[in-house]
Amino acid sequence: MTFLDDFFWRAVIAGVGVAVVAGPLGCFVVWRRMSYLGDTMAHSALLGVALGLFLKVDLMLGVFAVALAVALLLFFFQRQKLLSNDAVLGTLSHASLAMGVLLLSLMAWVRIDLMGYLFGDILAVSLNDLYWIYGGGILILLTLLMLWRPLLAITFDGELAQAEGVPVLGVQLLFMLLVAAVIALSMKIIGILLVTSLLIIPVSAARRFSNTPEQMAIGGALIGISSVLLGLWASLHVDTPSGPSIVIAAVLFFFAAHILPFRQFKY
């Protein structure tokens, strides 16, 4: 038996990879107050699972394809400016979730562990998932590194960034695609309904003691890794779903960060 034959260690390696990517990306979700975007992408993941099963393709590929479609639809409606972002996000979120449940119910021949997809399942992580997570994670981090300064400029003053020649719409679209990719990578560890928490809670804890954007990104990644390790340990020993266990661990770090006497954040 090799090291990667152990399901728990596969889950740990996968969770650490997801946390490293979610930390820096989650900073922009928090700064731009776009947590509902993450929820919309996450809810669309169930439709991606259903389509993946129906088309008999890799489920992570199905999830990313649907999240990509949702991101493009959101981008289109934002440019039209006919509805508020909240209205568009709410419509896309509930529509994709309902379509996913409906499609799964119509496929009577398919038997899946729906709770595992909704709340995470450490037994579901395969060696192929690790390739997806680390291959996709490296691409996401490299893309985010190239977009870091433009995203910061847009986040703190979009009009000034546009005046300075930053392609605001293009950068915003790429950002939404990166969020979609992280949602797809995180599905089996955190679960569809809780995946946004790994983007928000660790960086919200790190924000309490960060003086630069880079400190917050690194701190968010480290707290995310710690949450994954503690949550998976609890999941293994207490026999609880991995997603809620990781979220509770992250919440503990969040409260600790706000109770302990750290200096007030700047970002």
PDB file of C-alpha atoms in Angstrom:
ATOM      1  CA  MET A   1       0.000   0.000   0.000  1.00  0.00           C
ATOM      2  CA  THR A   2       1.449   3.354  -1.004  1.00  0.00           C
ATOM      3  CA  PHE A   3       1.033   6.652   0.783  1.00  0.00           C
ATOM      4  CA  LEU A   4      -1.688   7.817  -1.632  1.00  0.00           C
ATOM      5  CA  ASP A   5      -3.674   4.592  -1.199  1.00  0.00           C
ATOM      6  CA  ASP A   6      -4.881   5.872   2.180  1.00  0.00           C
ATOM      7  CA  PHE A   7      -8.144   7.775   1.641  1.00  0.00           C
ATOM      8  CA  PHE A   8      -7.476  10.103   4.579  1.00  0.00           C
ATOM      9  CA  TRP A   9      -4.126  11.293   3.266  1.00  0.00           C
ATOM     10  CA  ARG A  10      -5.575  11.818  -0.186  1.00  0.00           C
ATOM     11  CA  ALA A  11      -8.229  14.032   1.428  1.00  0.00           C
ATOM     12  CA  VAL A  12      -5.569  15.927   3.410  1.00  0.00           C
ATOM     13  CA  ILE A  13      -3.430  16.556   0.332  1.00  0.00           C
ATOM     14  CA  ALA A  14      -6.493  17.630  -1.652  1.00  0.00           C
ATOM     15  CA  GLY A  15      -7.748  19.909   1.123  1.00  0.00           C
ATOM     16  CA  VAL A  16      -4.372  21.598   1.556  1.00  0.00           C
ATOM     17  CA  GLY A  17      -4.194  22.233  -2.189  1.00  0.00           C
ATOM     18  CA  VAL A  18      -7.651  23.795  -2.207  1.00  0.00           C
ATOM     19  CA  ALA A  19      -6.878  25.957   0.855  1.00  0.00           C
ATOM     20  CA  VAL A  20      -3.689  27.333  -0.707  1.00  0.00           C
ATOM     21  CA  VAL A  21      -5.663  28.489  -3.747  1.00  0.00           C
ATOM     22  CA  ALA A  22      -8.747  29.680  -1.849  1.00  0.00           C
ATOM     23  CA  GLY A  23      -6.779  31.995   0.466  1.00  0.00           C
ATOM     24  CA  PRO A  24      -5.512  34.551  -2.075  1.00  0.00           C
ATOM     25  CA  LEU A  25      -8.662  34.369  -4.202  1.00  0.00           C
ATOM     26  CA  GLY A  26     -10.899  34.705  -1.150  1.00  0.00           C
ATOM     27  CA  CYS A  27      -9.298  38.053  -0.335  1.00  0.00           C
ATOM     28  CA  PHE A  28     -10.929  39.607  -3.376  1.00  0.00           C
ATOM     29  CA  VAL A  29     -14.254  37.932  -2.616  1.00  0.00           C
ATOM     30  CA  VAL A  30     -14.176  39.615   0.821  1.00  0.00           C
ATOM     31  CA  TRP A  31     -12.802  42.973  -0.317  1.00  0.00           C
ATOM     32  CA  ARG A  32     -15.334  43.241  -3.133  1.00  0.00           C
ATOM     33  CA  ARG A  33     -18.193  41.933  -0.961  1.00  0.00           C
ATOM     34  CA  MET A  34     -18.999  39.205  -3.450  1.00  0.00           C
ATOM     35  CA  SER A  35     -19.756  36.274  -1.160  1.00  0.00           C
ATOM     36  CA  TYR A  36     -23.088  35.795  -2.928  1.00  0.00           C
ATOM     37  CA  LEU A  37     -21.152  35.221  -6.162  1.00  0.00           C
ATOM     38  CA  GLY A  38     -19.469  32.252  -4.515  1.00  0.00           C
ATOM     39  CA  ASP A  39     -22.827  30.915  -3.327  1.00  0.00           C
ATOM     40  CA  THR A  40     -24.259  31.205  -6.836  1.00  0.00           C
ATOM     41  CA  MET A  41     -21.298  29.347  -8.334  1.00  0.00           C
ATOM     42  CA  ALA A  42     -21.537  26.707  -5.612  1.00  0.00           C
ATOM     43  CA  HIS A  43     -25.259  26.115  -6.151  1.00  0.00           C
ATOM     44  CA  SER A  44     -24.649  25.746  -9.870  1.00  0.00           C
ATOM     45  CA  ALA A  45     -22.229  22.916  -9.062  1.00  0.00           C
ATOM     46  CA  LEU A  46     -25.131  20.527  -8.445  1.00  0.00           C
ATOM     47  CA  LEU A  47     -26.286  21.083 -12.017  1.00  0.00           C
ATOM     48  CA  GLY A  48     -22.712  20.389 -13.096  1.00  0.00           C
ATOM     49  CA  VAL A  49     -22.747  17.095 -11.197  1.00  0.00           C
ATOM     50  CA  ALA A  50     -26.035  16.136 -12.852  1.00  0.00           C
ATOM     51  CA  LEU A  51     -24.758  17.016 -16.328  1.00  0.00           C
ATOM     52  CA  GLY A  52     -21.521  15.138 -15.705  1.00  0.00           C
ATOM     53  CA  LEU A  53     -23.454  12.022 -14.739  1.00  0.00           C
ATOM     54  CA  PHE A  54     -25.824  12.387 -17.686  1.00  0.00           C
ATOM     55  CA  LEU A  55     -23.018  12.888 -20.224  1.00  0.00           C
ATOM     56  CA  LYS A  56     -20.749  10.351 -18.479  1.00  0.00           C
ATOM     57  CA  VAL A  57     -17.815  12.746 -18.184  1.00  0.00           C
ATOM     58  CA  ASP A  58     -15.637  13.670 -15.213  1.00  0.00           C
ATOM     59  CA  LEU A  59     -17.881  15.386 -12.652  1.00  0.00           C
ATOM     60  CA  MET A  60     -15.315  18.087 -11.930  1.00  0.00           C
ATOM     61  CA  LEU A  61     -15.305  18.953 -15.625  1.00  0.00           C
ATOM     62  CA  GLY A  62     -19.107  19.132 -15.598  1.00  0.00           C
ATOM     63  CA  VAL A  63     -19.099  21.399 -12.550  1.00  0.00           C
ATOM     64  CA  PHE A  64     -16.546  23.749 -14.075  1.00  0.00           C
ATOM     65  CA  ALA A  65     -18.456  23.906 -17.378  1.00  0.00           C
ATOM     66  CA  VAL A  66     -21.692  24.917 -15.634  1.00  0.00           C
ATOM     67  CA  ALA A  67     -19.908  27.392 -13.345  1.00  0.00           C
ATOM     68  CA  LEU A  68     -18.256  28.866 -16.435  1.00  0.00           C
ATOM     69  CA  ALA A  69     -21.660  29.260 -18.095  1.00  0.00           C
ATOM     70  CA  VAL A  70     -23.066  30.938 -14.970  1.00  0.00           C
ATOM     71  CA  ALA A  71     -20.091  33.321 -14.852  1.00  0.00           C
ATOM     72  CA  LEU A  72     -20.608  34.284 -18.496  1.00  0.00           C
ATOM     73  CA  LEU A  73     -24.348  34.827 -17.943  1.00  0.00           C
ATOM     74  CA  LEU A  74     -23.632  36.989 -14.913  1.00  0.00           C
ATOM     75  CA  PHE A  75     -21.080  38.986 -16.886  1.00  0.00           C
ATOM     76  CA  PHE A  76     -23.635  39.487 -19.687  1.00  0.00           C
ATOM     77  CA  PHE A  77     -26.366  40.699 -17.325  1.00  0.00           C
ATOM     78  CA  GLN A  78     -23.927  43.004 -15.532  1.00  0.00           C
ATOM     79  CA  ARG A  79     -23.100  44.690 -18.825  1.00  0.00           C
ATOM     80  CA  GLN A  80     -26.803  45.058 -19.678  1.00  0.00           C
ATOM     81  CA  LYS A  81     -27.424  46.843 -16.350  1.00  0.00           C
ATOM     82  CA  LEU A  82     -31.133  45.981 -16.466  1.00  0.00           C
ATOM     83  CA  LEU A  83     -31.157  44.227 -13.082  1.00  0.00           C
ATOM     84  CA  SER A  84     -29.215  44.594  -9.861  1.00  0.00           C
ATOM     85  CA  ASN A  85     -26.404  42.130  -9.177  1.00  0.00           C
ATOM     86  CA  ASP A  86     -28.347  40.647  -6.262  1.00  0.00           C
ATOM     87  CA  ALA A  87     -31.358  39.928  -8.468  1.00  0.00           C
ATOM     88  CA  VAL A  88     -29.224  38.297 -11.167  1.00  0.00           C
ATOM     89  CA  LEU A  89     -27.210  36.247  -8.672  1.00  0.00           C
ATOM     90  CA  GLY A  90     -30.339  35.101  -6.856  1.00  0.00           C
ATOM     91  CA  THR A  91     -32.043  34.068 -10.086  1.00  0.00           C
ATOM     92  CA  LEU A  92     -29.023  32.161 -11.425  1.00  0.00           C
ATOM     93  CA  SER A  93     -28.358  30.545  -8.042  1.00  0.00           C
ATOM     94  CA  HIS A  94     -31.826  29.139  -7.500  1.00  0.00           C
ATOM     95  CA  ALA A  95     -32.397  28.288 -11.157  1.00  0.00           C
ATOM     96  CA  SER A  96     -29.214  26.221 -11.413  1.00  0.00           C
ATOM     97  CA  LEU A  97     -29.838  24.492  -8.081  1.00  0.00           C
ATOM     98  CA  ALA A  98     -33.426  23.622  -9.061  1.00  0.00           C
ATOM     99  CA  MET A  99     -32.332  22.375 -12.479  1.00  0.00           C
ATOM    100  CA  GLY A 100     -29.662  20.206 -10.881  1.00  0.00           C
ATOM    101  CA  VAL A 101     -32.108  18.582  -8.457  1.00  0.00           C
ATOM    102  CA  LEU A 102     -34.678  18.111 -11.238  1.00  0.00           C
ATOM    103  CA  LEU A 103     -32.181  16.500 -13.608  1.00  0.00           C
ATOM    104  CA  LEU A 104     -30.914  14.149 -10.896  1.00  0.00           C
ATOM    105  CA  SER A 105     -34.476  13.118 -10.050  1.00  0.00           C
ATOM    106  CA  LEU A 106     -35.147  12.297 -13.710  1.00  0.00           C
ATOM    107  CA  MET A 107     -32.115  10.000 -13.906  1.00  0.00           C
ATOM    108  CA  ALA A 108     -33.635   7.093 -11.998  1.00  0.00           C
ATOM    109  CA  TRP A 109     -30.842   4.780 -13.117  1.00  0.00           C
ATOM    110  CA  VAL A 110     -28.196   6.872 -11.337  1.00  0.00           C
ATOM    111  CA  ARG A 111     -27.361   6.209  -7.695  1.00  0.00           C
ATOM    112  CA  ILE A 112     -25.199   8.854  -6.035  1.00  0.00           C
ATOM    113  CA  ASP A 113     -24.403   9.955  -2.498  1.00  0.00           C
ATOM    114  CA  LEU A 114     -26.125  13.345  -2.653  1.00  0.00           C
ATOM    115  CA  MET A 115     -25.146  14.197   0.945  1.00  0.00           C
ATOM    116  CA  GLY A 116     -21.523  13.634   0.024  1.00  0.00           C
ATOM    117  CA  TYR A 117     -21.734  16.164  -2.799  1.00  0.00           C
ATOM    118  CA  LEU A 118     -23.676  18.658  -0.688  1.00  0.00           C
ATOM    119  CA  PHE A 119     -21.467  18.507   2.415  1.00  0.00           C
ATOM    120  CA  GLY A 120     -18.240  16.820   1.333  1.00  0.00           C
ATOM    121  CA  ASP A 121     -16.973  13.257   1.634  1.00  0.00           C
ATOM    122  CA  ILE A 122     -13.331  12.405   2.312  1.00  0.00           C
ATOM    123  CA  LEU A 123     -13.931   8.896   0.955  1.00  0.00           C
ATOM    124  CA  ALA A 124     -14.785  10.359  -2.462  1.00  0.00           C
ATOM    125  CA  VAL A 125     -11.348  11.895  -3.125  1.00  0.00           C
ATOM    126  CA  SER A 126      -9.495   9.885  -5.763  1.00  0.00           C
ATOM    127  CA  LEU A 127      -5.983  10.092  -7.164  1.00  0.00           C
ATOM    128  CA  ASN A 128      -7.480  11.633 -10.302  1.00  0.00           C
ATOM    129  CA  ASP A 129      -9.008  14.394  -8.147  1.00  0.00           C
ATOM    130  CA  LEU A 130      -5.540  15.216  -6.812  1.00  0.00           C
ATOM    131  CA  TYR A 131      -4.282  15.707 -10.361  1.00  0.00           C
ATOM    132  CA  TRP A 132      -7.216  18.041 -11.053  1.00  0.00           C
ATOM    133  CA  ILE A 133      -6.737  19.999  -7.822  1.00  0.00           C
ATOM    134  CA  TYR A 134      -2.991  20.540  -8.108  1.00  0.00           C
ATOM    135  CA  GLY A 135      -2.908  20.994 -11.880  1.00  0.00           C
ATOM    136  CA  GLY A 136      -5.834  23.398 -11.788  1.00  0.00           C
ATOM    137  CA  GLY A 137      -4.583  25.048  -8.600  1.00  0.00           C
ATOM    138  CA  ILE A 138      -1.217  25.906 -10.148  1.00  0.00           C
ATOM    139  CA  LEU A 139      -2.937  27.467 -13.166  1.00  0.00           C
ATOM    140  CA  ILE A 140      -5.280  29.450 -10.906  1.00  0.00           C
ATOM    141  CA  LEU A 141      -2.424  30.775  -8.770  1.00  0.00           C
ATOM    142  CA  LEU A 142      -0.335  31.734 -11.805  1.00  0.00           C
ATOM    143  CA  THR A 143      -3.304  33.551 -13.335  1.00  0.00           C
ATOM    144  CA  LEU A 144      -4.086  35.277 -10.043  1.00  0.00           C
ATOM    145  CA  LEU A 145      -0.449  36.338  -9.714  1.00  0.00           C
ATOM    146  CA  MET A 146      -0.652  38.050 -13.104  1.00  0.00           C
ATOM    147  CA  LEU A 147      -3.974  39.675 -12.191  1.00  0.00           C
ATOM    148  CA  TRP A 148      -3.004  40.658  -8.629  1.00  0.00           C
ATOM    149  CA  ARG A 149      -2.189  44.333  -9.245  1.00  0.00           C
ATOM    150  CA  PRO A 150      -5.033  44.982 -11.723  1.00  0.00           C
ATOM    151  CA  LEU A 151      -7.503  43.296  -9.363  1.00  0.00           C
ATOM    152  CA  LEU A 152      -6.258  45.390  -6.449  1.00  0.00           C
ATOM    153  CA  ALA A 153      -6.632  48.553  -8.512  1.00  0.00           C
ATOM    154  CA  ILE A 154     -10.185  47.643  -9.563  1.00  0.00           C
ATOM    155  CA  THR A 155     -11.146  46.605  -6.035  1.00  0.00           C
ATOM    156  CA  PHE A 156     -10.099  49.833  -4.353  1.00  0.00           C
ATOM    157  CA  ASP A 157     -10.970  52.325  -7.130  1.00  0.00           C
ATOM    158  CA  GLY A 158     -12.522  50.919 -10.284  1.00  0.00           C
ATOM    159  CA  GLU A 159     -12.921  54.261 -12.053  1.00  0.00           C
ATOM    160  CA  LEU A 160      -9.293  55.232 -11.470  1.00  0.00           C
ATOM    161  CA  ALA A 161      -8.144  51.804 -12.634  1.00  0.00           C
ATOM    162  CA  GLN A 162     -10.145  52.195 -15.848  1.00  0.00           C
ATOM    163  CA  ALA A 163      -8.695  55.663 -16.392  1.00  0.00           C
ATOM    164  CA  GLU A 164      -5.206  54.192 -16.038  1.00  0.00           C
ATOM    165  CA  GLY A 165      -5.917  51.689 -18.792  1.00  0.00           C
ATOM    166  CA  VAL A 166      -6.756  48.583 -16.770  1.00  0.00           C
ATOM    167  CA  PRO A 167      -9.138  46.352 -18.801  1.00  0.00           C
ATOM    168  CA  VAL A 168     -11.751  46.310 -16.036  1.00  0.00           C
ATOM    169  CA  LEU A 169     -14.357  44.101 -17.725  1.00  0.00           C
ATOM    170  CA  GLY A 170     -11.804  41.528 -18.837  1.00  0.00           C
ATOM    171  CA  VAL A 171     -10.202  41.329 -15.402  1.00  0.00           C
ATOM    172  CA  GLN A 172     -13.604  40.992 -13.729  1.00  0.00           C
ATOM    173  CA  LEU A 173     -14.560  38.153 -16.083  1.00  0.00           C
ATOM    174  CA  LEU A 174     -11.288  36.323 -15.412  1.00  0.00           C
ATOM    175  CA  PHE A 175     -11.850  36.743 -11.681  1.00  0.00           C
ATOM    176  CA  MET A 176     -15.291  35.127 -11.921  1.00  0.00           C
ATOM    177  CA  LEU A 177     -13.802  32.256 -13.931  1.00  0.00           C
ATOM    178  CA  LEU A 178     -11.166  31.717 -11.234  1.00  0.00           C
ATOM    179  CA  VAL A 179     -13.890  31.545  -8.585  1.00  0.00           C
ATOM    180  CA  ALA A 180     -15.733  29.022 -10.759  1.00  0.00           C
ATOM    181  CA  ALA A 181     -12.596  26.896 -11.005  1.00  0.00           C
ATOM    182  CA  VAL A 182     -12.021  26.918  -7.236  1.00  0.00           C
ATOM    183  CA  ILE A 183     -15.643  25.893  -6.657  1.00  0.00           C
ATOM    184  CA  ALA A 184     -15.164  22.910  -8.965  1.00  0.00           C
ATOM    185  CA  LEU A 185     -11.908  21.879  -7.283  1.00  0.00           C
ATOM    186  CA  SER A 186     -13.327  22.186  -3.750  1.00  0.00           C
ATOM    187  CA  MET A 187     -16.566  20.271  -4.266  1.00  0.00           C
ATOM    188  CA  LYS A 188     -15.593  16.842  -2.932  1.00  0.00           C
ATOM    189  CA  ILE A 189     -13.748  18.152   0.135  1.00  0.00           C
ATOM    190  CA  ILE A 190     -16.061  20.931   1.355  1.00  0.00           C
ATOM    191  CA  GLY A 191     -19.315  20.132  -0.413  1.00  0.00           C
ATOM    192  CA  ILE A 192     -21.452  22.209  -2.745  1.00  0.00           C
ATOM    193  CA  LEU A 193     -23.427  24.049  -0.056  1.00  0.00           C
ATOM    194  CA  LEU A 194     -20.419  25.006   2.074  1.00  0.00           C
ATOM    195  CA  VAL A 195     -17.658  25.572  -0.455  1.00  0.00           C
ATOM    196  CA  THR A 196     -17.910  29.376  -0.282  1.00  0.00           C
ATOM    197  CA  SER A 197     -16.938  29.258   3.387  1.00  0.00           C
ATOM    198  CA  LEU A 198     -13.352  28.317   2.518  1.00  0.00           C
ATOM    199  CA  LEU A 199     -13.144  31.460   0.380  1.00  0.00           C
ATOM    200  CA  ILE A 200     -14.526  33.757   3.075  1.00  0.00           C
ATOM    201  CA  ILE A 201     -13.920  32.595   6.650  1.00  0.00           C
ATOM    202  CA  PRO A 202     -10.119  32.005   6.675  1.00  0.00           C
ATOM    203  CA  VAL A 203      -9.325  35.339   5.022  1.00  0.00           C
ATOM    204  CA  SER A 204     -11.825  37.109   7.290  1.00  0.00           C
ATOM    205  CA  ALA A 205      -9.860  35.727  10.229  1.00  0.00           C
ATOM    206  CA  ALA A 206      -6.523  36.695   8.651  1.00  0.00           C
ATOM    207  CA  ARG A 207      -7.817  40.204   7.973  1.00  0.00           C
ATOM    208  CA  ARG A 208      -7.791  40.895  11.701  1.00  0.00           C
ATOM    209  CA  PHE A 209      -3.983  40.908  11.871  1.00  0.00           C
ATOM    210  CA  SER A 210      -2.930  41.790   8.312  1.00  0.00           C
ATOM    211  CA  ASN A 211      -1.336  45.079   7.318  1.00  0.00           C
ATOM    212  CA  THR A 212      -0.931  44.402   3.595  1.00  0.00           C
ATOM    213  CA  PRO A 213      -2.997  42.554   0.980  1.00  0.00           C
ATOM    214  CA  GLU A 214      -0.206  40.017   0.613  1.00  0.00           C
ATOM    215  CA  GLN A 215      -0.181  39.306   4.366  1.00  0.00           C
ATOM    216  CA  MET A 216      -3.923  38.721   4.267  1.00  0.00           C
ATOM    217  CA  ALA A 217      -3.587  36.326   1.306  1.00  0.00           C
ATOM    218  CA  ILE A 218      -0.848  34.291   2.983  1.00  0.00           C
ATOM    219  CA  GLY A 219      -2.613  34.375   6.355  1.00  0.00           C
ATOM    220  CA  GLY A 220      -5.868  33.249   4.750  1.00  0.00           C
ATOM    221  CA  ALA A 221      -4.110  30.328   3.073  1.00  0.00           C
ATOM    222  CA  LEU A 222      -2.418  29.265   6.328  1.00  0.00           C
ATOM    223  CA  ILE A 223      -5.651  29.471   8.324  1.00  0.00           C
ATOM    224  CA  GLY A 224      -7.408  27.582   5.539  1.00  0.00           C
ATOM    225  CA  ILE A 225      -4.788  24.819   5.693  1.00  0.00           C
ATOM    226  CA  SER A 226      -5.108  24.637   9.487  1.00  0.00           C
ATOM    227  CA  SER A 227      -8.903  24.460   9.177  1.00  0.00           C
ATOM    228  CA  VAL A 228      -8.647  21.621   6.665  1.00  0.00           C
ATOM    229  CA  LEU A 229      -6.264  19.634   8.873  1.00  0.00           C
ATOM    230  CA  LEU A 230      -8.333  20.116  12.026  1.00  0.00           C
ATOM    231  CA  GLY A 231     -11.628  19.528  10.221  1.00  0.00           C
ATOM    232  CA  LEU A 232     -10.493  16.348   8.482  1.00  0.00           C
ATOM    233  CA  TRP A 233      -9.051  14.995  11.731  1.00  0.00           C
ATOM    234  CA  ALA A 234     -12.423  15.583  13.416  1.00  0.00           C
ATOM    235  CA  SER A 235     -14.250  14.083  10.444  1.00  0.00           C
ATOM    236  CA  LEU A 236     -12.163  10.917  10.680  1.00  0.00           C
ATOM    237  CA  HIS A 237     -12.380  10.447  14.449  1.00  0.00           C
ATOM    238  CA  VAL A 238     -15.937  11.669  15.117  1.00  0.00           C
ATOM    239  CA  ASP A 239     -17.394  10.317  11.853  1.00  0.00           C
ATOM    240  CA  THR A 240     -18.865  13.618  10.664  1.00  0.00           C
ATOM    241  CA  PRO A 241     -19.088  15.032   7.110  1.00  0.00           C
ATOM    242  CA  SER A 242     -15.807  16.634   6.076  1.00  0.00           C
ATOM    243  CA  GLY A 243     -17.334  19.910   4.847  1.00  0.00           C
ATOM    244  CA  PRO A 244     -19.107  20.972   8.058  1.00  0.00           C
ATOM    245  CA  SER A 245     -16.111  19.823  10.126  1.00  0.00           C
ATOM    246  CA  ILE A 246     -13.735  22.034   8.131  1.00  0.00           C
ATOM    247  CA  VAL A 247     -16.135  24.984   8.319  1.00  0.00           C
ATOM    248  CA  ILE A 248     -16.487  24.664  12.111  1.00  0.00           C
ATOM    249  CA  ALA A 249     -12.692  24.561  12.424  1.00  0.00           C
ATOM    250  CA  ALA A 250     -12.439  27.723  10.302  1.00  0.00           C
ATOM    251  CA  VAL A 251     -15.085  29.425  12.452  1.00  0.00           C
ATOM    252  CA  LEU A 252     -13.051  28.603  15.573  1.00  0.00           C
ATOM    253  CA  PHE A 253     -10.016  30.302  14.023  1.00  0.00           C
ATOM    254  CA  PHE A 254     -12.224  33.247  13.049  1.00  0.00           C
ATOM    255  CA  PHE A 255     -13.437  33.782  16.617  1.00  0.00           C
ATOM    256  CA  ALA A 256      -9.938  33.280  18.008  1.00  0.00           C
ATOM    257  CA  ALA A 257      -8.594  35.947  15.639  1.00  0.00           C
ATOM    258  CA  HIS A 258     -11.243  38.429  16.768  1.00  0.00           C
ATOM    259  CA  ILE A 259     -11.008  37.650  20.474  1.00  0.00           C
ATOM    260  CA  LEU A 260      -7.219  37.753  20.778  1.00  0.00           C
ATOM    261  CA  PRO A 261      -5.719  41.276  21.024  1.00  0.00           C
ATOM    262  CA  PHE A 262      -4.378  41.660  17.493  1.00  0.00           C
ATOM    263  CA  ARG A 263      -3.867  45.083  15.992  1.00  0.00           C
ATOM    264  CA  GLN A 264      -6.774  46.457  13.946  1.00  0.00           C
ATOM    265  CA  PHE A 265      -6.638  45.463  10.281  1.00  0.00           C
ATOM    266  CA  LYS A 266      -5.979  47.835   7.401  1.00  0.00           C
ATOM    267  CA  TYR A 267      -7.396  45.674   4.609  1.00  0.00           C
TER     268      TYR A 267
END
